[in-house]
XYZ file of N, CA and C in Angstrom:
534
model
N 0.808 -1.197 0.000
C 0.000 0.000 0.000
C 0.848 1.255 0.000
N 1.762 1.190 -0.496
C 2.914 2.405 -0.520
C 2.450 3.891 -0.039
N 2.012 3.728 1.293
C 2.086 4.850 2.506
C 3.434 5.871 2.536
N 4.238 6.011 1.838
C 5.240 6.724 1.963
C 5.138 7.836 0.509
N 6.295 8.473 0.541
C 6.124 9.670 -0.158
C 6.392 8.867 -1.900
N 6.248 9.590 -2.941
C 6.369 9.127 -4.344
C 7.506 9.202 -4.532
N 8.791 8.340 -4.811
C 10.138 9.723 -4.935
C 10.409 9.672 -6.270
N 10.652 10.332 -7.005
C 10.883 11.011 -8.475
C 11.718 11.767 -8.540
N 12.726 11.814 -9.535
C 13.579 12.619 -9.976
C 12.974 13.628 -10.683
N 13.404 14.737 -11.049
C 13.021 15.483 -11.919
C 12.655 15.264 -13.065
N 14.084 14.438 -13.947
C 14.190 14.178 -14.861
C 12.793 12.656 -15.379
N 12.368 12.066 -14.333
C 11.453 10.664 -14.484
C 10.056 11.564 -14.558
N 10.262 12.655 -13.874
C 8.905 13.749 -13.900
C 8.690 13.800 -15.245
N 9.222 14.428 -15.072
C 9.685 15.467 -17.418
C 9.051 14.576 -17.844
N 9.923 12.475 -18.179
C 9.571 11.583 -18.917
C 8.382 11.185 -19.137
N 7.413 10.825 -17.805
C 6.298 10.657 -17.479
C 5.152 11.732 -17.786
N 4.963 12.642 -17.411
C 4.286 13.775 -17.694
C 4.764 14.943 -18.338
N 3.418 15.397 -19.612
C 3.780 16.391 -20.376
C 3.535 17.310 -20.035
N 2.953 17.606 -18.694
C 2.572 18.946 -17.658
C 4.311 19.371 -17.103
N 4.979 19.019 -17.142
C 6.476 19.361 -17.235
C 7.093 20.202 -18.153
N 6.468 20.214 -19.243
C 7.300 21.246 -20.529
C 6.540 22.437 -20.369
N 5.409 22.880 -19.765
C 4.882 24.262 -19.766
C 4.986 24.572 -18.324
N 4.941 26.204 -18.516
C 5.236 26.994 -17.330
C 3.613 27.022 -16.355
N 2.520 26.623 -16.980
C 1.242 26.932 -16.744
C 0.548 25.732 -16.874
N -0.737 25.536 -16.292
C -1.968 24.560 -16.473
C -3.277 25.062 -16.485
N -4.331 24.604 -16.698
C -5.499 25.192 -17.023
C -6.082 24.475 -15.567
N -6.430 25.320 -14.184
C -7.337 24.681 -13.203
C -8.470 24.952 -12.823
N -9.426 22.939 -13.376
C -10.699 22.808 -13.143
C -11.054 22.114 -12.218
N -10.367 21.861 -11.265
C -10.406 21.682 -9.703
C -9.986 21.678 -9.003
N -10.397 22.287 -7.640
C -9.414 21.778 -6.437
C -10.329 22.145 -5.481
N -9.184 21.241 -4.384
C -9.690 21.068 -3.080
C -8.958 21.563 -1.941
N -9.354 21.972 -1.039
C -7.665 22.118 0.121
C -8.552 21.603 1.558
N -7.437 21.642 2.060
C -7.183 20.647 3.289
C -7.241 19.360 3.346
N -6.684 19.054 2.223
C -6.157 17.123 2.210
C -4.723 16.981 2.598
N -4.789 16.566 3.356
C -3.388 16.523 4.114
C -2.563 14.702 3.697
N -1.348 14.845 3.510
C -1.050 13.804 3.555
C 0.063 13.595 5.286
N 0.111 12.355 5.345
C 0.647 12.264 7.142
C 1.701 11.441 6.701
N 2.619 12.044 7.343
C 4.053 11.251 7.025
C 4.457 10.334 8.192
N 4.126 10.978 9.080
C 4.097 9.833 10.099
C 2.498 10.017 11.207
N 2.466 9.148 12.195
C 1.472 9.168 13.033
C 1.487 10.538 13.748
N 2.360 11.767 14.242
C 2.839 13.022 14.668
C 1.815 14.088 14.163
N 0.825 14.369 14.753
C 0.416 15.539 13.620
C 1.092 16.770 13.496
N 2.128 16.955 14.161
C 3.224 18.074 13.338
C 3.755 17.791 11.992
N 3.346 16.055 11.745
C 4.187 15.391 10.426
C 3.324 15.645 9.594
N 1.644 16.212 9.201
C 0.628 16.374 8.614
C 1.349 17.286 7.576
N 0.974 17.097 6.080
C 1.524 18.423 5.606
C 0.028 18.556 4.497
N -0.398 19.586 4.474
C -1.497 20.245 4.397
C -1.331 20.179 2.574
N -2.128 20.186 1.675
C -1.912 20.427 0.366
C -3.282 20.797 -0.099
N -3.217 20.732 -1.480
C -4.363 21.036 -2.844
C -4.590 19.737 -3.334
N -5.565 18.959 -3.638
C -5.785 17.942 -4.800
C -6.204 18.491 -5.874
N -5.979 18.237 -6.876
C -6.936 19.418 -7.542
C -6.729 18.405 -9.346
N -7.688 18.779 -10.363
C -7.566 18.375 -11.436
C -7.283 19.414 -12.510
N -5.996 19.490 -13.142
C -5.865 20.163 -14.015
C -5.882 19.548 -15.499
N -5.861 20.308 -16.502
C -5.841 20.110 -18.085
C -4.355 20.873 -18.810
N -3.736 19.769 -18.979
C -2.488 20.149 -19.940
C -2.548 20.867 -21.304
N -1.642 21.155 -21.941
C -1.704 22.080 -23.088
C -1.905 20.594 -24.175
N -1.996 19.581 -23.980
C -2.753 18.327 -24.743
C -3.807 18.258 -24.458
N -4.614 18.875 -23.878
C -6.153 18.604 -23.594
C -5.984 17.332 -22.790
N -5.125 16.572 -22.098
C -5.345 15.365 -21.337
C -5.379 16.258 -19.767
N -5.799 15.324 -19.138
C -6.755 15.691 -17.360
C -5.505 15.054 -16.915
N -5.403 15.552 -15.771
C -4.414 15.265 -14.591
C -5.028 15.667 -13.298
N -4.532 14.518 -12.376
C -5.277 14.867 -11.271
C -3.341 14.780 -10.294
N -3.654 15.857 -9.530
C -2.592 16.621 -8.559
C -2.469 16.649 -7.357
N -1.493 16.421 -6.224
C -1.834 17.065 -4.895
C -0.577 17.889 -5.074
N -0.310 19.027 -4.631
C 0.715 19.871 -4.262
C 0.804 20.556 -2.963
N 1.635 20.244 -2.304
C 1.947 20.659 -0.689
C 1.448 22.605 -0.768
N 0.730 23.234 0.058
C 0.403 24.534 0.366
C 1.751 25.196 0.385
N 2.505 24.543 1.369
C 4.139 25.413 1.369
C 4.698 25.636 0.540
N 4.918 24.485 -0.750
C 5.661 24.744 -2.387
C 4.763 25.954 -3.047
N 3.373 26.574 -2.945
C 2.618 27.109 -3.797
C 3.124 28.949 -3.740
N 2.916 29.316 -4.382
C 2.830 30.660 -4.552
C 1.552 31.491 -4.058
N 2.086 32.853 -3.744
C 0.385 33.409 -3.081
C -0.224 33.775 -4.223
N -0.159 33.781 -5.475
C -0.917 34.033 -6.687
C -1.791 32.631 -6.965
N -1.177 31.367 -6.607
C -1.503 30.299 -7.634
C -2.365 29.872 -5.933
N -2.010 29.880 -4.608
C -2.654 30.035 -3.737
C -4.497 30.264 -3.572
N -4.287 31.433 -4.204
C -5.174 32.720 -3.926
C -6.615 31.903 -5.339
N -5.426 31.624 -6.011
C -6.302 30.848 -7.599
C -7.529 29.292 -7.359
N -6.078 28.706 -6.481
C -7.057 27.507 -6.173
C -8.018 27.491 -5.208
N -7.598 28.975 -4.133
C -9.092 28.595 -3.264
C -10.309 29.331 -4.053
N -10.506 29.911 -4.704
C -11.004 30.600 -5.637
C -11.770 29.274 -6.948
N -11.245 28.527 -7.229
C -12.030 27.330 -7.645
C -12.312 26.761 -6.981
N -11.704 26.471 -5.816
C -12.918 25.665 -4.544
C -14.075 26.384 -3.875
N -13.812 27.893 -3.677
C -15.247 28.367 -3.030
C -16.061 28.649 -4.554
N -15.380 28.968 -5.972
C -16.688 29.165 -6.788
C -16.576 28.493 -8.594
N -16.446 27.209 -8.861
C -16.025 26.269 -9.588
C -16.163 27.043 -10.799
N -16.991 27.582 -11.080
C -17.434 28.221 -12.388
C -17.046 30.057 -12.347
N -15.859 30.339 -11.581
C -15.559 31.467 -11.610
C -15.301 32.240 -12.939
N -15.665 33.345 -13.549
C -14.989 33.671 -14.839
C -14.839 35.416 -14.202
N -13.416 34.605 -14.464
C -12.958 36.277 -15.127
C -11.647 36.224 -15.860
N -10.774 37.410 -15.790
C -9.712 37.378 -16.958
C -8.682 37.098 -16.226
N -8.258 36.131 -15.070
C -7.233 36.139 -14.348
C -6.255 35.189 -14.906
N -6.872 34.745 -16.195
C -6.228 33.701 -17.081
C -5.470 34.136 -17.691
N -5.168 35.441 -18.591
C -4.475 36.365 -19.447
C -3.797 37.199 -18.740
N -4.386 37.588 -17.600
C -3.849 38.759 -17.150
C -2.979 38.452 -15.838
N -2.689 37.030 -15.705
C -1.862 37.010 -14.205
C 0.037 36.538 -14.868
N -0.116 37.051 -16.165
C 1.382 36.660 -16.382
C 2.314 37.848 -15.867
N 3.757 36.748 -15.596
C 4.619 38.104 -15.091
C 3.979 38.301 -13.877
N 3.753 37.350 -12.311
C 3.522 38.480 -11.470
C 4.326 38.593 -10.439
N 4.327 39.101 -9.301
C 5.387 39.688 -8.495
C 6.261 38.543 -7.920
N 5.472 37.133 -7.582
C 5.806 36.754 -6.619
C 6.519 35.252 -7.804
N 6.531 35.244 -8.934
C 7.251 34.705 -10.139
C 6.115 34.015 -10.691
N 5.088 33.765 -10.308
C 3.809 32.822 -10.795
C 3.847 33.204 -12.479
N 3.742 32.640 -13.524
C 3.753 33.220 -15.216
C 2.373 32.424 -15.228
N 1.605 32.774 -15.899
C 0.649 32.173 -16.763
C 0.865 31.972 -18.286
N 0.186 31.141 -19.416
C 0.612 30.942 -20.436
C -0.740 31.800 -21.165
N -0.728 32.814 -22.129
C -1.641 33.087 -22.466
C -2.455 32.234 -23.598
N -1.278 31.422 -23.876
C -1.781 30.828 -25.310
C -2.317 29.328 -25.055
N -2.754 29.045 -23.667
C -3.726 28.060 -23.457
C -5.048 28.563 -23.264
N -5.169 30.018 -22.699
C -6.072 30.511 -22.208
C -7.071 30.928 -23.690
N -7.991 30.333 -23.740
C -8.306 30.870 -25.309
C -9.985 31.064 -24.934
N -10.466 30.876 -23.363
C -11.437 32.117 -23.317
C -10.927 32.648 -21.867
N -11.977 33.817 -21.512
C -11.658 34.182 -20.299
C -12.084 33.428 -18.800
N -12.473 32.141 -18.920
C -13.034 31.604 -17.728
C -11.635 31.002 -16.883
N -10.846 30.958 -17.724
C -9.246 29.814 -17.640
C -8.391 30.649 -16.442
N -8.581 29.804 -15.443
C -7.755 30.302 -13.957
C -6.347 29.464 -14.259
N -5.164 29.337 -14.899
C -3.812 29.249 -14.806
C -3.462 28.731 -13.548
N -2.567 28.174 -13.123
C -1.501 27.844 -12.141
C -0.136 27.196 -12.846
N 1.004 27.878 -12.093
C 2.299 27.076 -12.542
C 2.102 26.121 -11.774
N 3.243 25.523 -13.027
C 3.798 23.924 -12.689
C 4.597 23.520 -11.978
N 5.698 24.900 -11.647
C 6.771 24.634 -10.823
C 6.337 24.062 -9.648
N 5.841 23.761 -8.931
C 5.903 22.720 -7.323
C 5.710 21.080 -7.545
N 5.376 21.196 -8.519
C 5.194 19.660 -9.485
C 6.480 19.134 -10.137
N 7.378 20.259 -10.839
C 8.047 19.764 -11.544
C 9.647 19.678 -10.818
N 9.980 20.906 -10.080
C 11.213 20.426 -9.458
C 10.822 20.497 -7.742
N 9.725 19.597 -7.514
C 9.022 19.479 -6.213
C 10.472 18.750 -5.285
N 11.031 17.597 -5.821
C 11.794 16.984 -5.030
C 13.335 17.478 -4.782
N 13.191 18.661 -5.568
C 14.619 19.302 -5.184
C 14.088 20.617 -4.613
N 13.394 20.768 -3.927
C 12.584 22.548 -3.080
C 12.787 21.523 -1.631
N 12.213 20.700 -1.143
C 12.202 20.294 0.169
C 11.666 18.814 0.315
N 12.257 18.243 1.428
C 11.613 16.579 1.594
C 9.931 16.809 1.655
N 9.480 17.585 1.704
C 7.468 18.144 2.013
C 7.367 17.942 0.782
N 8.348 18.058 -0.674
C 7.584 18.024 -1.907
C 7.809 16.742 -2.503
N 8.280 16.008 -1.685
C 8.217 14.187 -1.933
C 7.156 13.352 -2.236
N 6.267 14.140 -1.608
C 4.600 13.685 -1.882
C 4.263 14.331 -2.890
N 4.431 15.207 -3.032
C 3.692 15.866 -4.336
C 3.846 15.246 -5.658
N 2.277 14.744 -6.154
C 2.365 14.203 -7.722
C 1.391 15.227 -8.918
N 1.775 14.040 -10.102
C 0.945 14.593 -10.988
C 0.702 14.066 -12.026
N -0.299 13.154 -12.292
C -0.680 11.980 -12.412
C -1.802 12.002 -13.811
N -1.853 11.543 -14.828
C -2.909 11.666 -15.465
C -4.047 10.691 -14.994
N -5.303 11.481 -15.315
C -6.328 10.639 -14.776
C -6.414 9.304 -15.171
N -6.338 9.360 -16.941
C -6.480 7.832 -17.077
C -5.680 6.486 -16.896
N -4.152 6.834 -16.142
C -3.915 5.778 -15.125
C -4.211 5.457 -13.964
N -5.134 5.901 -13.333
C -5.524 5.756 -12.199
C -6.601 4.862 -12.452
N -5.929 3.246 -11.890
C -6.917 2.355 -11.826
C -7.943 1.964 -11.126
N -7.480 2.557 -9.624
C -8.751 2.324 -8.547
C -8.661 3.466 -7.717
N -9.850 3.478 -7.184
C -9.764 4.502 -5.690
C -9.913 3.410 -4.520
N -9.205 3.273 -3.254
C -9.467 2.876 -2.536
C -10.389 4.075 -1.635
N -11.461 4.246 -1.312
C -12.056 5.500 -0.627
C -12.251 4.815 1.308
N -11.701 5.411 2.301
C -11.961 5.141 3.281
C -13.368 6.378 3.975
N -14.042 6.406 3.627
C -15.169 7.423 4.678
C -15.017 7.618 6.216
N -15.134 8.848 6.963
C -15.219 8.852 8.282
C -16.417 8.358 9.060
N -15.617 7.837 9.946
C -16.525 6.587 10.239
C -15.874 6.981 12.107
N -16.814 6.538 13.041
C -16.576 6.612 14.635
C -14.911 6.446 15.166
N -14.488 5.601 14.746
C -12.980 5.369 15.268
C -11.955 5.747 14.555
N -12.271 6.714 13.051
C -11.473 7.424 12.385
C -12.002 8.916 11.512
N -11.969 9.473 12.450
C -12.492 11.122 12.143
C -12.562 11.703 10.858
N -11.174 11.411 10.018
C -11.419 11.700 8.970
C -11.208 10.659 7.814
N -11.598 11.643 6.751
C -12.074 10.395 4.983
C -10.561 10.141 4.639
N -10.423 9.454 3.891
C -9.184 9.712 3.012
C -9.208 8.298 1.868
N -8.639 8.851 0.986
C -8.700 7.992 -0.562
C -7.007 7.743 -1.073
N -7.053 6.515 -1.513
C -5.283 6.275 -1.940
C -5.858 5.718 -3.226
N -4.964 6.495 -4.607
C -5.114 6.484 -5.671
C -4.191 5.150 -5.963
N -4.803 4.186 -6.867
C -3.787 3.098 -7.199
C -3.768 3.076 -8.754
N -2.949 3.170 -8.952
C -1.905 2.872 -10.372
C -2.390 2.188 -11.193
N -2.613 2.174 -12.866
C -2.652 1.012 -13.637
C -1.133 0.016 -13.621
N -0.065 0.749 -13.129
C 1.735 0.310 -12.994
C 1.631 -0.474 -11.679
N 0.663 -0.606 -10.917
C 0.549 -1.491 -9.806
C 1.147 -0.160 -8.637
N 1.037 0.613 -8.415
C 1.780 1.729 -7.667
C 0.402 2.379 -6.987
N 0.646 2.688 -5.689
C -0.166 3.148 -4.910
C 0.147 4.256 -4.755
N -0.621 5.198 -4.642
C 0.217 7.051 -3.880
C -0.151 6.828 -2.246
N 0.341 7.547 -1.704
C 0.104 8.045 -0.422
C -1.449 8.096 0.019
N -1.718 7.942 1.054
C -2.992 7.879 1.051
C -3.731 9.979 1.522
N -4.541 10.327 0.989
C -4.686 11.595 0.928
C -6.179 11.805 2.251
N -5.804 11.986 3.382
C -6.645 12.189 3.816
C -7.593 13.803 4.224
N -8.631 13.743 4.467
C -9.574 14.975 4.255
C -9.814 15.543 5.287
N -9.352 16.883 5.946
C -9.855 17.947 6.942
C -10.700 18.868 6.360
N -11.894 19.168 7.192
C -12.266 20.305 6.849
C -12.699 20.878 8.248
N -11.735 20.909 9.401
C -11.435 21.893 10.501
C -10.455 22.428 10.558
């Protein structure tokens, strides 16, 4: 049940996923406060995004990225599709170049509903900090099963571990919403 972090090189990143060659993604979901637990410690909890993005191939990817790797632009973006899914405005075109290094790509954005996020915490996640060890980025259509655990009396919260068509389990992603 490979409970431990994903470890990936950069370079096995790149190979595997084509969300690696652009600076930007197109995001049509997310979630926050799925924490993954590195150990039983809840100081070891590290807080992230799940979220589903769309590559400049039109293929779906589904994501967790640690809160600490994120930027306050790309931050500010994903809670913004979690409190309002169908947000439109021009923050798709207009968030390139911004202060805090976040780029958007304009030339995915081809209407104005398209909320952007970089790729960087995905792509050189395992060389920023051991917290970005967990962090994946996964296309949907290898994901062969969900194992889904629901909260239930003797375990407070939900949590779901994505399993592999490669026989590979991720971390198991469990769900706060206190």
């Amino acid at each position: 049940m490979g409970g431990g972090p994903v470890e990936a090189t950069s370079s096995e990143f790149s190979d595997y996923c084509i969300v690696s060659e652009v600076a930007s993604v197109r995001l049509l979901y997310s979630k926050s406060k799925v924490y993954v637990y590195r150990s039983t410690d809840r100081r070891e909890r590290i807080s992230g995004f799940i979220c589903i993005v769309q590559g400049p191939d039109s293929q779906y990817y589904i994501a967790w990225a640690p809160e600490a790797l994120l930027s306050e632009h790309d931050k500010e973006s994903y809670v913004q599709v979690e409190l309002c899914p169908n947000f439109s405005s021009n923050k798709g075109s207009a968030a390139a170049g911004t202060e805090d290094g976040a780029q958007a790509s304009t030339s995915m954005a081809s209407d104005d509903s398209s909320i952007l996020v970089s790729t960087e915490p995905l792509i050189h996640a395992s060389s920023i900090s051991a917290v970005a060890n967990y962090a994946f980025c996964k296309p949907v259509g290898d994901v062969s099963s969900l194992l889904i655990h629901p909260p239930s009396l003797t375990q407070w919260y939900g949590s779901v571990i994505l399993n592999m068509a490669d026989g590979m389990s991720l971390a198991p992603m469990w769900f706060h919403d206190d």
